[in-house]
Amino acid sequence: MKKSTLVKLSALVLSLGLVTGCATTDQLKQMQADIERAQQTADAATAAANDAASKAGAAMNAANAAQSAADECAERCDRMMNKAMAK
């Protein structure tokens, strides 16, 4: 091969490498942006799930308290009914 042909071929390969490298860098930047968006979405979903779990726990506590109050009321009503029937 002639030296000039080798130089031209080297320049072409170098140019192609630089263009491809830039495209790859852009693709990596795009992929990183996509990953960051996915992480933000996952973080928001985790926060929403934690909030929902907290509210569910509070609702369960309120339901248990209401059930206890209803049970106590039922016991009082039974005692009053038994007292009234005994007379």
PDB file of C-alpha atoms in Angstrom:
ATOM      1  CA  MET A   1       0.000   0.000   0.000  1.00  0.00           C
ATOM      2  CA  LYS A   2       1.173   3.497  -0.709  1.00  0.00           C
ATOM      3  CA  LYS A   3       1.859   5.741   2.198  1.00  0.00           C
ATOM      4  CA  SER A   4      -0.720   8.325   1.041  1.00  0.00           C
ATOM      5  CA  THR A   5      -3.412   5.657   0.773  1.00  0.00           C
ATOM      6  CA  LEU A   6      -2.561   4.427   4.247  1.00  0.00           C
ATOM      7  CA  VAL A   7      -2.763   7.977   5.622  1.00  0.00           C
ATOM      8  CA  LYS A   8      -6.143   8.549   3.931  1.00  0.00           C
ATOM      9  CA  LEU A   9      -7.460   5.241   5.224  1.00  0.00           C
ATOM     10  CA  SER A  10      -6.210   6.045   8.726  1.00  0.00           C
ATOM     11  CA  ALA A  11      -7.882   9.462   8.586  1.00  0.00           C
ATOM     12  CA  LEU A  12     -11.130   7.865   7.449  1.00  0.00           C
ATOM     13  CA  VAL A  13     -11.022   5.274  10.228  1.00  0.00           C
ATOM     14  CA  LEU A  14     -10.207   7.970  12.797  1.00  0.00           C
ATOM     15  CA  SER A  15     -13.087  10.149  11.551  1.00  0.00           C
ATOM     16  CA  LEU A  16     -15.462   7.234  11.650  1.00  0.00           C
ATOM     17  CA  GLY A  17     -14.274   6.363  15.142  1.00  0.00           C
ATOM     18  CA  LEU A  18     -14.860   9.910  16.370  1.00  0.00           C
ATOM     19  CA  VAL A  19     -18.345  10.086  14.845  1.00  0.00           C
ATOM     20  CA  THR A  20     -19.250   6.703  16.271  1.00  0.00           C
ATOM     21  CA  GLY A  21     -17.760   7.689  19.620  1.00  0.00           C
ATOM     22  CA  CYS A  22     -19.909  10.820  19.749  1.00  0.00           C
ATOM     23  CA  ALA A  23     -23.025   8.872  18.897  1.00  0.00           C
ATOM     24  CA  THR A  24     -22.174   6.360  21.588  1.00  0.00           C
ATOM     25  CA  THR A  25     -21.599   9.155  24.094  1.00  0.00           C
ATOM     26  CA  ASP A  26     -24.976  10.658  23.228  1.00  0.00           C
ATOM     27  CA  GLN A  27     -26.579   7.271  23.572  1.00  0.00           C
ATOM     28  CA  LEU A  28     -24.930   6.815  26.961  1.00  0.00           C
ATOM     29  CA  LYS A  29     -26.165  10.227  28.062  1.00  0.00           C
ATOM     30  CA  GLN A  30     -29.687   9.347  26.915  1.00  0.00           C
ATOM     31  CA  MET A  31     -29.508   6.011  28.696  1.00  0.00           C
ATOM     32  CA  GLN A  32     -28.298   7.713  31.888  1.00  0.00           C
ATOM     33  CA  ALA A  33     -31.195  10.181  31.673  1.00  0.00           C
ATOM     34  CA  ASP A  34     -33.622   7.280  31.211  1.00  0.00           C
ATOM     35  CA  ILE A  35     -32.119   5.496  34.206  1.00  0.00           C
ATOM     36  CA  GLU A  36     -32.422   8.627  36.339  1.00  0.00           C
ATOM     37  CA  ARG A  37     -36.073   9.063  35.325  1.00  0.00           C
ATOM     38  CA  ALA A  38     -36.763   5.412  36.127  1.00  0.00           C
ATOM     39  CA  GLN A  39     -35.097   5.810  39.533  1.00  0.00           C
ATOM     40  CA  GLN A  40     -37.175   8.917  40.264  1.00  0.00           C
ATOM     41  CA  THR A  41     -40.331   7.030  39.317  1.00  0.00           C
ATOM     42  CA  ALA A  42     -39.325   4.103  41.523  1.00  0.00           C
ATOM     43  CA  ASP A  43     -38.558   6.449  44.426  1.00  0.00           C
ATOM     44  CA  ALA A  44     -41.948   8.139  44.042  1.00  0.00           C
ATOM     45  CA  ALA A  45     -43.689   4.756  43.931  1.00  0.00           C
ATOM     46  CA  THR A  46     -41.840   3.642  47.065  1.00  0.00           C
ATOM     47  CA  ALA A  47     -42.824   6.835  48.876  1.00  0.00           C
ATOM     48  CA  ALA A  48     -46.461   6.379  47.838  1.00  0.00           C
ATOM     49  CA  ALA A  49     -46.417   2.747  48.979  1.00  0.00           C
ATOM     50  CA  ASN A  50     -44.908   3.712  52.333  1.00  0.00           C
ATOM     51  CA  ASP A  51     -47.554   6.421  52.761  1.00  0.00           C
ATOM     52  CA  ALA A  52     -50.306   3.954  51.889  1.00  0.00           C
ATOM     53  CA  ALA A  53     -48.929   1.415  54.370  1.00  0.00           C
ATOM     54  CA  SER A  54     -48.845   4.073  57.077  1.00  0.00           C
ATOM     55  CA  LYS A  55     -52.439   5.090  56.370  1.00  0.00           C
ATOM     56  CA  ALA A  56     -53.522   1.451  56.307  1.00  0.00           C
ATOM     57  CA  GLY A  57     -51.921   0.928  59.719  1.00  0.00           C
ATOM     58  CA  ALA A  58     -53.743   3.967  61.106  1.00  0.00           C
ATOM     59  CA  ALA A  59     -57.020   2.726  59.621  1.00  0.00           C
ATOM     60  CA  MET A  60     -56.471  -0.707  61.181  1.00  0.00           C
ATOM     61  CA  ASN A  61     -55.851   0.886  64.583  1.00  0.00           C
ATOM     62  CA  ALA A  62     -59.040   2.943  64.251  1.00  0.00           C
ATOM     63  CA  ALA A  63     -61.016  -0.139  63.204  1.00  0.00           C
ATOM     64  CA  ASN A  64     -59.687  -2.114  66.171  1.00  0.00           C
ATOM     65  CA  ALA A  65     -60.628   0.715  68.540  1.00  0.00           C
ATOM     66  CA  ALA A  66     -64.122   0.873  67.035  1.00  0.00           C
ATOM     67  CA  GLN A  67     -64.494  -2.904  67.381  1.00  0.00           C
ATOM     68  CA  SER A  68     -63.450  -2.729  71.038  1.00  0.00           C
ATOM     69  CA  ALA A  69     -65.977   0.038  71.692  1.00  0.00           C
ATOM     70  CA  ALA A  70     -68.706  -1.966  69.940  1.00  0.00           C
ATOM     71  CA  ASP A  71     -67.844  -5.081  71.963  1.00  0.00           C
ATOM     72  CA  GLU A  72     -68.011  -3.117  75.237  1.00  0.00           C
ATOM     73  CA  CYS A  73     -71.359  -1.624  74.209  1.00  0.00           C
ATOM     74  CA  ALA A  74     -72.714  -5.071  73.347  1.00  0.00           C
ATOM     75  CA  GLU A  75     -71.644  -6.397  76.757  1.00  0.00           C
ATOM     76  CA  ARG A  76     -73.373  -3.484  78.539  1.00  0.00           C
ATOM     77  CA  CYS A  77     -76.516  -4.010  76.498  1.00  0.00           C
ATOM     78  CA  ASP A  78     -76.502  -7.715  77.344  1.00  0.00           C
ATOM     79  CA  ARG A  79     -76.113  -6.950  81.057  1.00  0.00           C
ATOM     80  CA  MET A  80     -78.943  -4.390  80.927  1.00  0.00           C
ATOM     81  CA  MET A  81     -81.159  -6.846  79.061  1.00  0.00           C
ATOM     82  CA  ASN A  82     -80.417  -9.631  81.553  1.00  0.00           C
ATOM     83  CA  LYS A  83     -81.145  -7.272  84.466  1.00  0.00           C
ATOM     84  CA  ALA A  84     -84.442  -6.203  82.909  1.00  0.00           C
ATOM     85  CA  MET A  85     -85.447  -9.824  82.222  1.00  0.00           C
ATOM     86  CA  ALA A  86     -84.595 -10.866  85.777  1.00  0.00           C
ATOM     87  CA  LYS A  87     -87.097  -8.425  87.279  1.00  0.00           C
TER      88      LYS A  87
END
